[in-house]
Coordinates of C-alpha atoms and ligand atoms in Angstrom, one line a residue:
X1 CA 25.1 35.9 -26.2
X2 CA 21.8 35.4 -27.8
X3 CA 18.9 36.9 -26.2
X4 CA 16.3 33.5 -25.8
X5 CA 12.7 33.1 -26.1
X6 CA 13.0 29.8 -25.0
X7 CA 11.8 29.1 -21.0
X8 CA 12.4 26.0 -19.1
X9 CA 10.9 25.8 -15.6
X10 CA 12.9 23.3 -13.8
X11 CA 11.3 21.2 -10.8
X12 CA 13.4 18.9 -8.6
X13 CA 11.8 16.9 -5.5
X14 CA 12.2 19.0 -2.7
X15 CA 15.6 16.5 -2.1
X16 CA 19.5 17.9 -1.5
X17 CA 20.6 15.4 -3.8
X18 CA 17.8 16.8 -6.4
X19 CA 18.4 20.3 -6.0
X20 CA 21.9 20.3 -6.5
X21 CA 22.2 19.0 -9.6
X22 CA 19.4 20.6 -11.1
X23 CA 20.7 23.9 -10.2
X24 CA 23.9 23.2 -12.0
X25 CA 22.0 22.1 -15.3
X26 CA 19.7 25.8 -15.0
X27 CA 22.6 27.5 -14.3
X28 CA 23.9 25.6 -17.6
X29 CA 21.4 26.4 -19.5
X30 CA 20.8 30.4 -18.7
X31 CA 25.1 30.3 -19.2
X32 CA 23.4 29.4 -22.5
X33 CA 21.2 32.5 -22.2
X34 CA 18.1 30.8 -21.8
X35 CA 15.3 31.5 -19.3
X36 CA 15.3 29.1 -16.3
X37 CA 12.7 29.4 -13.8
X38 CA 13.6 27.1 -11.0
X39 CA 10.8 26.0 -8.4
X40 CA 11.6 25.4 -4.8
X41 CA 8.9 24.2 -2.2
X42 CA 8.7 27.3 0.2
X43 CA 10.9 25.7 3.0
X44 CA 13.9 24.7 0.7
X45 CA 13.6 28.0 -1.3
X46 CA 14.1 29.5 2.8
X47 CA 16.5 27.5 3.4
X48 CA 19.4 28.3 0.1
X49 CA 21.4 31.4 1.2
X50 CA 22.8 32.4 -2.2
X51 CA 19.8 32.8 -4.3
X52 CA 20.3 37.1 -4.7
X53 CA 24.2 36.1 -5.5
X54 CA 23.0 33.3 -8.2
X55 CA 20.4 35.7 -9.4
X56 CA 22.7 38.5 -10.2
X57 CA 25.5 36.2 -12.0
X58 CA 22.9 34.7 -14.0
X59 CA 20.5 37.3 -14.8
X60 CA 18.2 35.1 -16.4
X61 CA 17.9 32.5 -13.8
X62 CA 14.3 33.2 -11.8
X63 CA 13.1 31.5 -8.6
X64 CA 10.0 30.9 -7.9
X65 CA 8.3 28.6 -4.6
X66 CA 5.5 26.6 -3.6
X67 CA 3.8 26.3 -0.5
X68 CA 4.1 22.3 0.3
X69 CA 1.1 22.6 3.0
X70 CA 3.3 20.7 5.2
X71 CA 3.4 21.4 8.8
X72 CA 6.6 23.7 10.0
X73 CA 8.2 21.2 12.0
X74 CA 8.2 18.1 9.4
X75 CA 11.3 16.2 8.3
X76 CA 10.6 16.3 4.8
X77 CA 12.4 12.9 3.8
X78 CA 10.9 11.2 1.2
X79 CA 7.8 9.8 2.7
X80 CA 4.5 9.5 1.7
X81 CA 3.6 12.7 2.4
X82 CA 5.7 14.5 0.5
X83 CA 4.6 12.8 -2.7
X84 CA 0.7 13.2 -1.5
X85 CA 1.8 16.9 -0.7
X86 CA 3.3 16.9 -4.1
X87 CA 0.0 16.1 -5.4
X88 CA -2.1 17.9 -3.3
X89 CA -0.5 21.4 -2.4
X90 CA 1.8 22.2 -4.8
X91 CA 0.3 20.7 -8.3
X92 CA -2.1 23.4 -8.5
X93 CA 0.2 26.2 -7.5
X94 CA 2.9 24.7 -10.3
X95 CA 0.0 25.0 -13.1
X96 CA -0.6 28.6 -11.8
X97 CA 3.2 29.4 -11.8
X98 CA 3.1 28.1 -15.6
X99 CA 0.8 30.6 -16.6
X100 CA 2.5 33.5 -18.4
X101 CA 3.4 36.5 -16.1
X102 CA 5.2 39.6 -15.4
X103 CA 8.5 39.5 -12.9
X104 CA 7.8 41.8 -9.8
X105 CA 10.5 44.4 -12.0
X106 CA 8.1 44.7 -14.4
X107 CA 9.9 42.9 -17.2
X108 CA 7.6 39.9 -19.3
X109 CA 9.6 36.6 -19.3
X110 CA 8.6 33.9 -22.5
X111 CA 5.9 31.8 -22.1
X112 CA 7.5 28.7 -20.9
X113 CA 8.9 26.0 -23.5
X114 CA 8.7 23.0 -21.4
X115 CA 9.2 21.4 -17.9
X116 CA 12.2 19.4 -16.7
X117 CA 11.5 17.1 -13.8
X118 CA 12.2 14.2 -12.0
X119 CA 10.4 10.9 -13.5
X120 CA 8.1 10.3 -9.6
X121 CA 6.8 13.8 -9.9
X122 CA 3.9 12.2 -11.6
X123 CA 1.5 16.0 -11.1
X124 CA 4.0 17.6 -13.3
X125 CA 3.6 15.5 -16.0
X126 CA -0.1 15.7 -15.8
X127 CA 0.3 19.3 -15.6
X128 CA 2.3 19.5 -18.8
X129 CA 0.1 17.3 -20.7
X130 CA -3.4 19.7 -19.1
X131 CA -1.1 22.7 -20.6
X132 CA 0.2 21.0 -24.1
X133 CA 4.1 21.3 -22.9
X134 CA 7.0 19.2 -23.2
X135 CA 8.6 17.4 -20.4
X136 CA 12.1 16.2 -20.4
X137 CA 12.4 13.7 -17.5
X138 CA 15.4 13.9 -15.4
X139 CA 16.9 10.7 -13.7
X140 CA 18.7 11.3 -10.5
X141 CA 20.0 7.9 -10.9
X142 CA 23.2 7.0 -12.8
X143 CA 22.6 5.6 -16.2
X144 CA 24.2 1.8 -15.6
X145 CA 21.8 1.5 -12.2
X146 CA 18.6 2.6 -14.3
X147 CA 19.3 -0.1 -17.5
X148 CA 20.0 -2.3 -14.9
X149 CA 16.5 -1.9 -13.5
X150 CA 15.3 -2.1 -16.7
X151 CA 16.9 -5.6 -17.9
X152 CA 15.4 -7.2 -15.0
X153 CA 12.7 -9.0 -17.0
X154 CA 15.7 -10.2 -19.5
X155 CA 17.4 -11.1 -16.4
X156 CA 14.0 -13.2 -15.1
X157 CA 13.4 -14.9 -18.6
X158 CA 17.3 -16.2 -18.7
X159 CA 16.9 -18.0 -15.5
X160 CA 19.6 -15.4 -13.8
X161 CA 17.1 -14.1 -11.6
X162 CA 15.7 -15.4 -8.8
X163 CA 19.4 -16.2 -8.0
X164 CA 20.1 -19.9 -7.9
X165 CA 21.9 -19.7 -4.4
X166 CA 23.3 -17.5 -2.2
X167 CA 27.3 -17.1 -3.9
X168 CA 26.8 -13.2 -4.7
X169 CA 29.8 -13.1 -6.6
X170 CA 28.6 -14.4 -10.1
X171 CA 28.9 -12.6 -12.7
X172 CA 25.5 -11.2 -14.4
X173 CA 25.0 -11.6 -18.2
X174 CA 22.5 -9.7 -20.3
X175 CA 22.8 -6.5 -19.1
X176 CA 24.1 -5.2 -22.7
X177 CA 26.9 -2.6 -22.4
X178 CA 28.1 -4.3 -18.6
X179 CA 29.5 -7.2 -20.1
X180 CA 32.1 -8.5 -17.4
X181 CA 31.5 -5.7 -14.9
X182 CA 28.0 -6.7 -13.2
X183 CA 27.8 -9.2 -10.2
X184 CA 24.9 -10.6 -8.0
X185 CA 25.7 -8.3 -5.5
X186 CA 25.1 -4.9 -7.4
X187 CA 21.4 -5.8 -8.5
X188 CA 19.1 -3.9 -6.0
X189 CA 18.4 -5.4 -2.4
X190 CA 15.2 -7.2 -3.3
X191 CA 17.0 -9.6 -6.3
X192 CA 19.0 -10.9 -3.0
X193 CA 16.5 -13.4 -1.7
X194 CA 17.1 -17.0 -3.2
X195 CA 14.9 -19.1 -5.6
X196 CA 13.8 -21.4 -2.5
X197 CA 13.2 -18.4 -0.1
X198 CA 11.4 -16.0 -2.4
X199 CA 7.7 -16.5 -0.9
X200 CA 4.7 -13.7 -1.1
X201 CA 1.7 -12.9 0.8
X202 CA -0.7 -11.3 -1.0
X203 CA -4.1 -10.2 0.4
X204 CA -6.1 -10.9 -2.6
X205 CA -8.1 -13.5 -4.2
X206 CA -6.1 -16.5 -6.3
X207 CA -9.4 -16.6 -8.9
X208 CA -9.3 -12.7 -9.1
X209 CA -6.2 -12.1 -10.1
X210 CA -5.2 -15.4 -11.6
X211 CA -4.1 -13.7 -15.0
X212 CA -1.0 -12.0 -13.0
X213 CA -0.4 -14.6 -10.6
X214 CA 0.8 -17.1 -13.1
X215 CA 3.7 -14.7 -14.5
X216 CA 4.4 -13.6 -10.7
X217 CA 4.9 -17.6 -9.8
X218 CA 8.5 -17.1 -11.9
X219 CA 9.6 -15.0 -9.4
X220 CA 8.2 -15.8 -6.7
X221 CA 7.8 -20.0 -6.2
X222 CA 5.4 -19.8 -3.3
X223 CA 3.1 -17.0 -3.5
X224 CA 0.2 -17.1 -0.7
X225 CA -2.9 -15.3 -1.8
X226 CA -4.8 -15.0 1.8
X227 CA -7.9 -12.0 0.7
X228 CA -9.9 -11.2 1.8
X229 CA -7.7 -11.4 5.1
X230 CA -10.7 -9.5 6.9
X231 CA -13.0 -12.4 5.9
X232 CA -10.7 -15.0 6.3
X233 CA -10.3 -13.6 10.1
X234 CA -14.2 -13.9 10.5
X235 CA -14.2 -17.4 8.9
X236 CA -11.7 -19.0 11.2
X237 CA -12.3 -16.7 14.4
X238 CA -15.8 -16.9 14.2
X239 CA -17.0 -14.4 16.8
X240 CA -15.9 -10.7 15.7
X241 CA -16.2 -9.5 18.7
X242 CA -13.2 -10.5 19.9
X243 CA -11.0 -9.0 16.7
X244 CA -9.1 -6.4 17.7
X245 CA -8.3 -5.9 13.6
X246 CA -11.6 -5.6 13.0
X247 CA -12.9 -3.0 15.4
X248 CA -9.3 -1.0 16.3
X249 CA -8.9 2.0 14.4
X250 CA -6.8 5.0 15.0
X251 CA -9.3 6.7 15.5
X252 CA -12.6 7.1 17.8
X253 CA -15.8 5.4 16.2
X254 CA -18.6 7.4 16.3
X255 CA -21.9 5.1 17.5
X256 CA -24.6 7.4 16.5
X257 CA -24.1 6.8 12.9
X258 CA -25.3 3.3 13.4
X259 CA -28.3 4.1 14.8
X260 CA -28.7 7.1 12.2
X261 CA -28.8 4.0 9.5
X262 CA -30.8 1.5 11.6
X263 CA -33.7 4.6 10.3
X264 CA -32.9 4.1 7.0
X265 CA -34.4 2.2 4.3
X266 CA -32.9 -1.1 2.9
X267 CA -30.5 -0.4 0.2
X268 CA -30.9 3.3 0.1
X269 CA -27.8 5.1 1.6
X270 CA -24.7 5.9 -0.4
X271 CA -21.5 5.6 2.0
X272 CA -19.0 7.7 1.4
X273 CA -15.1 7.9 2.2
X274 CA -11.8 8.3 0.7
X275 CA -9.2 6.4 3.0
X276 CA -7.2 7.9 5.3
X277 CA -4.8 9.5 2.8
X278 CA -6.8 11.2 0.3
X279 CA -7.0 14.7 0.6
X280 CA -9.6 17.3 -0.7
X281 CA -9.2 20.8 -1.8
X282 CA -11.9 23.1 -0.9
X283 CA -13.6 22.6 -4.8
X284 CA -13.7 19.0 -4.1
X285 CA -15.3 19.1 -1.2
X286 CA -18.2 21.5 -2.3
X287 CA -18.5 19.4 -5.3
X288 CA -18.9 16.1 -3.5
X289 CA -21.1 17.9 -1.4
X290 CA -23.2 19.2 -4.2
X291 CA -23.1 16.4 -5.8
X292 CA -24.5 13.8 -3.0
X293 CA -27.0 16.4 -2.0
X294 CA -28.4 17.0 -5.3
X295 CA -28.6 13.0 -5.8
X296 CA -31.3 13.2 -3.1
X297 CA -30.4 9.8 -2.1
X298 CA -29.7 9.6 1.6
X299 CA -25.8 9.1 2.5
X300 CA -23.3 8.9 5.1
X301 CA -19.6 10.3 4.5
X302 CA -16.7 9.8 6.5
X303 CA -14.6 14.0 6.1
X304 CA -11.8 13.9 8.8
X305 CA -11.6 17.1 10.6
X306 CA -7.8 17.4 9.1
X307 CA -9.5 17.7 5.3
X308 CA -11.9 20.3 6.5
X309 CA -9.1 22.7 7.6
X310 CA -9.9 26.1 6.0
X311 CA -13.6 25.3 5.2
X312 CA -14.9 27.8 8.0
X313 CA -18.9 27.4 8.7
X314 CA -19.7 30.5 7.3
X315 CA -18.3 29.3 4.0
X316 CA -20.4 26.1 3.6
X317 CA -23.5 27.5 1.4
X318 CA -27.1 27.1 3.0
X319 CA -28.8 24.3 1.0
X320 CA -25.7 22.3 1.9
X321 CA -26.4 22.2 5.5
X322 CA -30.3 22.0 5.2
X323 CA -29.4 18.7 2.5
X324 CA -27.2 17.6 4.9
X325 CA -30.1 17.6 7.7
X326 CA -32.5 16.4 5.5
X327 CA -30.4 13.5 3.9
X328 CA -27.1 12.8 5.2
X329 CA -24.9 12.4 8.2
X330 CA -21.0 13.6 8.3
X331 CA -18.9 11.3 10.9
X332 CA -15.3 11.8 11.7
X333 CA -14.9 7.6 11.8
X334 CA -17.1 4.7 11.7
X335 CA -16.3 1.1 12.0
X336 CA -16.5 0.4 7.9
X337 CA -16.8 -3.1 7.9
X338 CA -19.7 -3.2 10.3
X339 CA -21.4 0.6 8.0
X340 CA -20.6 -2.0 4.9
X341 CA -22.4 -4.8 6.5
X342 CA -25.6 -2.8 7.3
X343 CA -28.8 -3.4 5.7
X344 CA -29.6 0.1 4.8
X345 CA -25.7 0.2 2.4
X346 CA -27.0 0.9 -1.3
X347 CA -23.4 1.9 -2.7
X348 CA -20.2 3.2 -1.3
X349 CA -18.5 5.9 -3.0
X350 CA -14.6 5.6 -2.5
X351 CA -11.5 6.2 -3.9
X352 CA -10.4 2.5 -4.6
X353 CA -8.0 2.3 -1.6
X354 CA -7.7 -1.7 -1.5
X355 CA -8.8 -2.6 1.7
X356 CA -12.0 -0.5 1.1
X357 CA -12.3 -2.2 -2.2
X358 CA -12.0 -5.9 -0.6
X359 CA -14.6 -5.0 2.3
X360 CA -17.0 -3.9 -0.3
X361 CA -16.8 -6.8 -2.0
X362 CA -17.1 -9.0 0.9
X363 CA -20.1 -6.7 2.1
X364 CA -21.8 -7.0 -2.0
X365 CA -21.6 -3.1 -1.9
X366 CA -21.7 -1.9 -5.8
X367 CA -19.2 1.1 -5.9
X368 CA -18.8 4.5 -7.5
X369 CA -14.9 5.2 -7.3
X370 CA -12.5 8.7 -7.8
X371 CA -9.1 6.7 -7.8
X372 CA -6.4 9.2 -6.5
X373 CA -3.1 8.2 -5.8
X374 CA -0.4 5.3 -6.4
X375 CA -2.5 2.0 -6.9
X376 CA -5.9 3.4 -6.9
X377 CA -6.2 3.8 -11.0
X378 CA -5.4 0.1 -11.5
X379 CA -7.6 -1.2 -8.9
X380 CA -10.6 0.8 -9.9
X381 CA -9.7 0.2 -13.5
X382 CA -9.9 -3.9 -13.2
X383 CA -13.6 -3.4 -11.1
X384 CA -15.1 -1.3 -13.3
X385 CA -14.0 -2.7 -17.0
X386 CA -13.0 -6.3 -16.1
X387 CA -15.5 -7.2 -13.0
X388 CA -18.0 -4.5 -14.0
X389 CA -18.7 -3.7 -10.1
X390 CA -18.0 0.0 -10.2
X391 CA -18.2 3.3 -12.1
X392 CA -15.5 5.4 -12.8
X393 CA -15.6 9.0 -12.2
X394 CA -13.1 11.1 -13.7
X395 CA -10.3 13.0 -11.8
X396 CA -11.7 16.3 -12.5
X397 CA -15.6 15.6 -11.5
X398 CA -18.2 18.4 -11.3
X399 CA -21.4 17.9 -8.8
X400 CA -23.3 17.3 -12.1
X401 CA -20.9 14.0 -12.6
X402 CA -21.3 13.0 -9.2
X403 CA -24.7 13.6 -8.9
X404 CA -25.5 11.2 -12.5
X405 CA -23.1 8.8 -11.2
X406 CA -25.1 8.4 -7.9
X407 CA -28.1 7.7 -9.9
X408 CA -27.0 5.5 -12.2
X409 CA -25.4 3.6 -9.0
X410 CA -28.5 3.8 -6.7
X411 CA -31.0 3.9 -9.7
X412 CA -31.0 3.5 -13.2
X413 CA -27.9 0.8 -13.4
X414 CA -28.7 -0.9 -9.8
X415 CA -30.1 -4.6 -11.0
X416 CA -26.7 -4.5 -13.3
X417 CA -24.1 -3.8 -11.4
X418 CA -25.5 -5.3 -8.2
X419 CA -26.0 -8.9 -10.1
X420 CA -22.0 -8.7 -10.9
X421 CA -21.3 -7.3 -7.5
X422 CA -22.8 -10.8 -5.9
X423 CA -21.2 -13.1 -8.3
X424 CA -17.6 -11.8 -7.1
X425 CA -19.0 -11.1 -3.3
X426 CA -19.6 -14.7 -3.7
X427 CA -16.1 -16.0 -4.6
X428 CA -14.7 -13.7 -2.1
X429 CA -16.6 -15.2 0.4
X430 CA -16.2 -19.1 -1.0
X431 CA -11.9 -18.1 -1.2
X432 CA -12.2 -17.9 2.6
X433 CA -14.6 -20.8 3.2
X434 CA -13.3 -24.5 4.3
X435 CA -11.6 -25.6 0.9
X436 CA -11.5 -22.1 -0.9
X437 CA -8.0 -20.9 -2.2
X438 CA -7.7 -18.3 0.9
X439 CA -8.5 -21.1 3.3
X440 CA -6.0 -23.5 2.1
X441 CA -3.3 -21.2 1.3
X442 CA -3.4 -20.1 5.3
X443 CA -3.2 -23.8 6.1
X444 CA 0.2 -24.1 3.6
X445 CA 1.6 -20.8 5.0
X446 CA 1.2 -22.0 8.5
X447 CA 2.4 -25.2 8.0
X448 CA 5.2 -23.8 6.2
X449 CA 6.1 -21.6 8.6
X450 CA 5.9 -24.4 11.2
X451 CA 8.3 -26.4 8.8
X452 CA 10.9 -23.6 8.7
X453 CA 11.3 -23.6 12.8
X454 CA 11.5 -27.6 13.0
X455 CA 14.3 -27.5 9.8
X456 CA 17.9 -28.1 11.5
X457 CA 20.1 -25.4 10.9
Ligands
LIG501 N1 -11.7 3.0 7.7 C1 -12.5 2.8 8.8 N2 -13.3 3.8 9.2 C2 -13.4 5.0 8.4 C3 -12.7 5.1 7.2 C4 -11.8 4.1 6.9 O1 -12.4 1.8 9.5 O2 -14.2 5.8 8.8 C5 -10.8 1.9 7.3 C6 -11.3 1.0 6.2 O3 -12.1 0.0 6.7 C7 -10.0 0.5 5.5 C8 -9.0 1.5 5.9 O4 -9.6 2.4 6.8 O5 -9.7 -0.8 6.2 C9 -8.6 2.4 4.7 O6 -7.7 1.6 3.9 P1 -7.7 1.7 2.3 O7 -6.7 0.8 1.8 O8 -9.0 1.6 1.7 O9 -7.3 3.3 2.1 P2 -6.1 4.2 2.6 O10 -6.6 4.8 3.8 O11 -4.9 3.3 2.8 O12 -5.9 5.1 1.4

């Protein structure tokens, strides 16, 4: 057998039915002589009993593992926090583990070639495109399923999909290469619904998104756009006070904060807060800090306790807690609609979650946003190029970035972006007025619902 120079570090999602076959392609490939290093999160790489045995048949098969910051007595099923851990915990450690290094016995394996992993392990790819390495993409799936999934739009365009009505047994054409195999009842779950039944609730605006709406009505005959469903609950109930959606939160509001910005100046504090998801490494947080501190502009940041795990006091540099004093406030949880509302809000920096984005319209809040997971890019990418109502700061942001974006925000750039920040404020708020598109679409949704109850059966 040849001796190799070629490395290929394998990652599957931390998922039996990942694992499994993944190992059998390594083991494939160092039967091959090549080096495989295969990466396990911590707790799977635990949990296989045979790794020494697989190690000594294939002496060029290496394990490595990855802390996944998850708690000990997590189920680990695919759930959103695995993919944020994914992100979060064990991107970093992967990039590290890329780097070339010696084996505990000393020897040097090759630098590695390139990275096979599964297509939803987006960090990878970014990793491999920071580090200028190839990635193959693995599919879990089985090849028929997948082209399947990606004929759908033929599908849609020859009238095939939305189904017609409810016989599941008809036979589906232009799937190339299934001719006379594929029926109604293989396509996944959410073809099933019928033309007539296929309605959508969207909380967004019909004039904001009007470009995507009209291709979404071919699949989907009654779409309700209701957003800003905040606003639209304040237009029809009136008195907020008694909206439970409005004031309940998971967790406890802090009321201080609101009298911290009654002492502010008008249109001088920078909110700050990035969902309930987000999470920051250490660096990020000392940057932000930096960053809003060195801005000198005064602001008020929402840092759950859980993202402050391993930032001890004695870590947090001096000038951060005399800014802080000076200049800011740090809350556990406010009530963000009412923090939006305030007359003291200049800008809120956040990381494009969409119901922050949609009460910052409402509120005519300009925004600085760090997108960070799933939907985030896209929504911060159509407000800052296509509405002009936000900068963009880039993933890997220094306190020097945030610190120029928060001027340009609360100084340089504020008549700008606050002018284009009121002319959509202002069709959010019209959409949920008597006779805006929000405000009529409730009235169709609730008659239709009403409709469906009185229909004989
Ligand atoms: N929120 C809040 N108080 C806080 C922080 C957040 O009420 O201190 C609310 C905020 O108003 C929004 C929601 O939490 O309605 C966050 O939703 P979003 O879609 O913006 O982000 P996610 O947390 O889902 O990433």
């Amino acid at each position: 057998m040849e001796k190799s120079q070629s490395h290929i570090v394998i990652f599957p999602l931390p998922l039996q039915g990942h694992i499994k076959p993944l190992l059998c392609l390594a083991e494939l490939l160092c039967d091959a002589g090549l080096h495989v290093t295969f990466v396990n999160t911590r707790h799977n790489h635990n949990r296989l009993a045979d790794l020494p045995a697989l190690s000594a048949h294939f002496p060029t098969l290496h394990f490595e593992s990855i802390l996944d910051g998850l708690p000990d007595d997590h189920p680990r099923t695919l759930s959103s926090e695995l993919l944020i851990a994914l992100k979060t915990s064990i991107k970093p450690h992967f990039k590290e583990l890329l780097q070339p290094s010696l084996k505990p016995n000393g020897c040097a394996l090759p630098p590695p070639t390139c990275i096979i992993t599964y297509g939803l392990a987006t960090f990878a790819f970014d990793v491999a495109e920071e580090l200028g390495l190839p990635i193959l993409s693995y599919n879990v799936a089985c090849a028929p399923y997948l082209w399947t999934c990606l004929c759908l739009p033929n599908l849609i365009e020859q009238g095939q999909l939305p189904f017609p009505d409810d016989n599941m047994d008809v036979e589906i054409t232009g799937v190339p290469g299934m001719e006379g195999l594929l029926q109604r009842v293989d396509l996944p779950g959410f073809c099933r619904t019928q033309k007539r039944d296929l309605a959508l609730i969207l909380d967004t605006i019909n004039e904001l998104d009007a470009p995507c709406l009209s291709h979404m009505a071919n699949m989907f005959p009654k779409i309700y756009t209701l957003g800003p469903l905040h606003s639209l609950l304040h237009s029809q109930i009136g008195d907020v006070s008694r909206s439970l959606a409005s004031h309940g939160g998971l967790w406890k509001v802090d009321p201080n904060c609101m009298i911290w910005l009654d002492s502010q100046p008008t249109k001088s504090v920078l909110y700050v807060s990035f969902g309930t998801l987000v999470t920051l490494t250490r660096t990020q947080i000392i940057e932000f800090w930096y960053g809003l501190v060195n801005s000198g502009h005064p602001f008020l940041w929402v840092v759950q306790s859980e993202i402050t795990l391993g930032l001890d006091g004695d870590q947090i540099p001096m000038e951060l807690e005399i800014g802080t004093k000076e200049k800011g406030y740090i809350v556990n949880w406010v009530s963000q609609e009412e923090v939006l509302s305030h007359k003291s809000m200049g800008g809120f920096l956040t990381h494009s979650g969409w119901n922050s984005t949609l009460e910052s319209i409402v509120a005519g809040i300009p925004m600085i946003c760090w997108p960070n997971l799933w939907d985030h890019y896209i929504i911060s990418r159509t407000f800052s190029e296509k509405w002009k109502v936000d900068f963009r700061l880039k993933e890997n942001c220094d306190r020097k970035d945030i610190e120029t974006m928060i001027r340009m925000l609360m100084e340089f750039k504020r008549g700008e972006i606050q002018s284009s920040m009121d002319a959509i404020s202002k069709v959010a708020r019209d959409s949920v007025a008597k006779g805006g598109s929000s405000n009529h679409n409730l009235e169709m949704l609730i008659q239709d619902i009403r409709y469906m109850h009185a229909r004989p059966e």
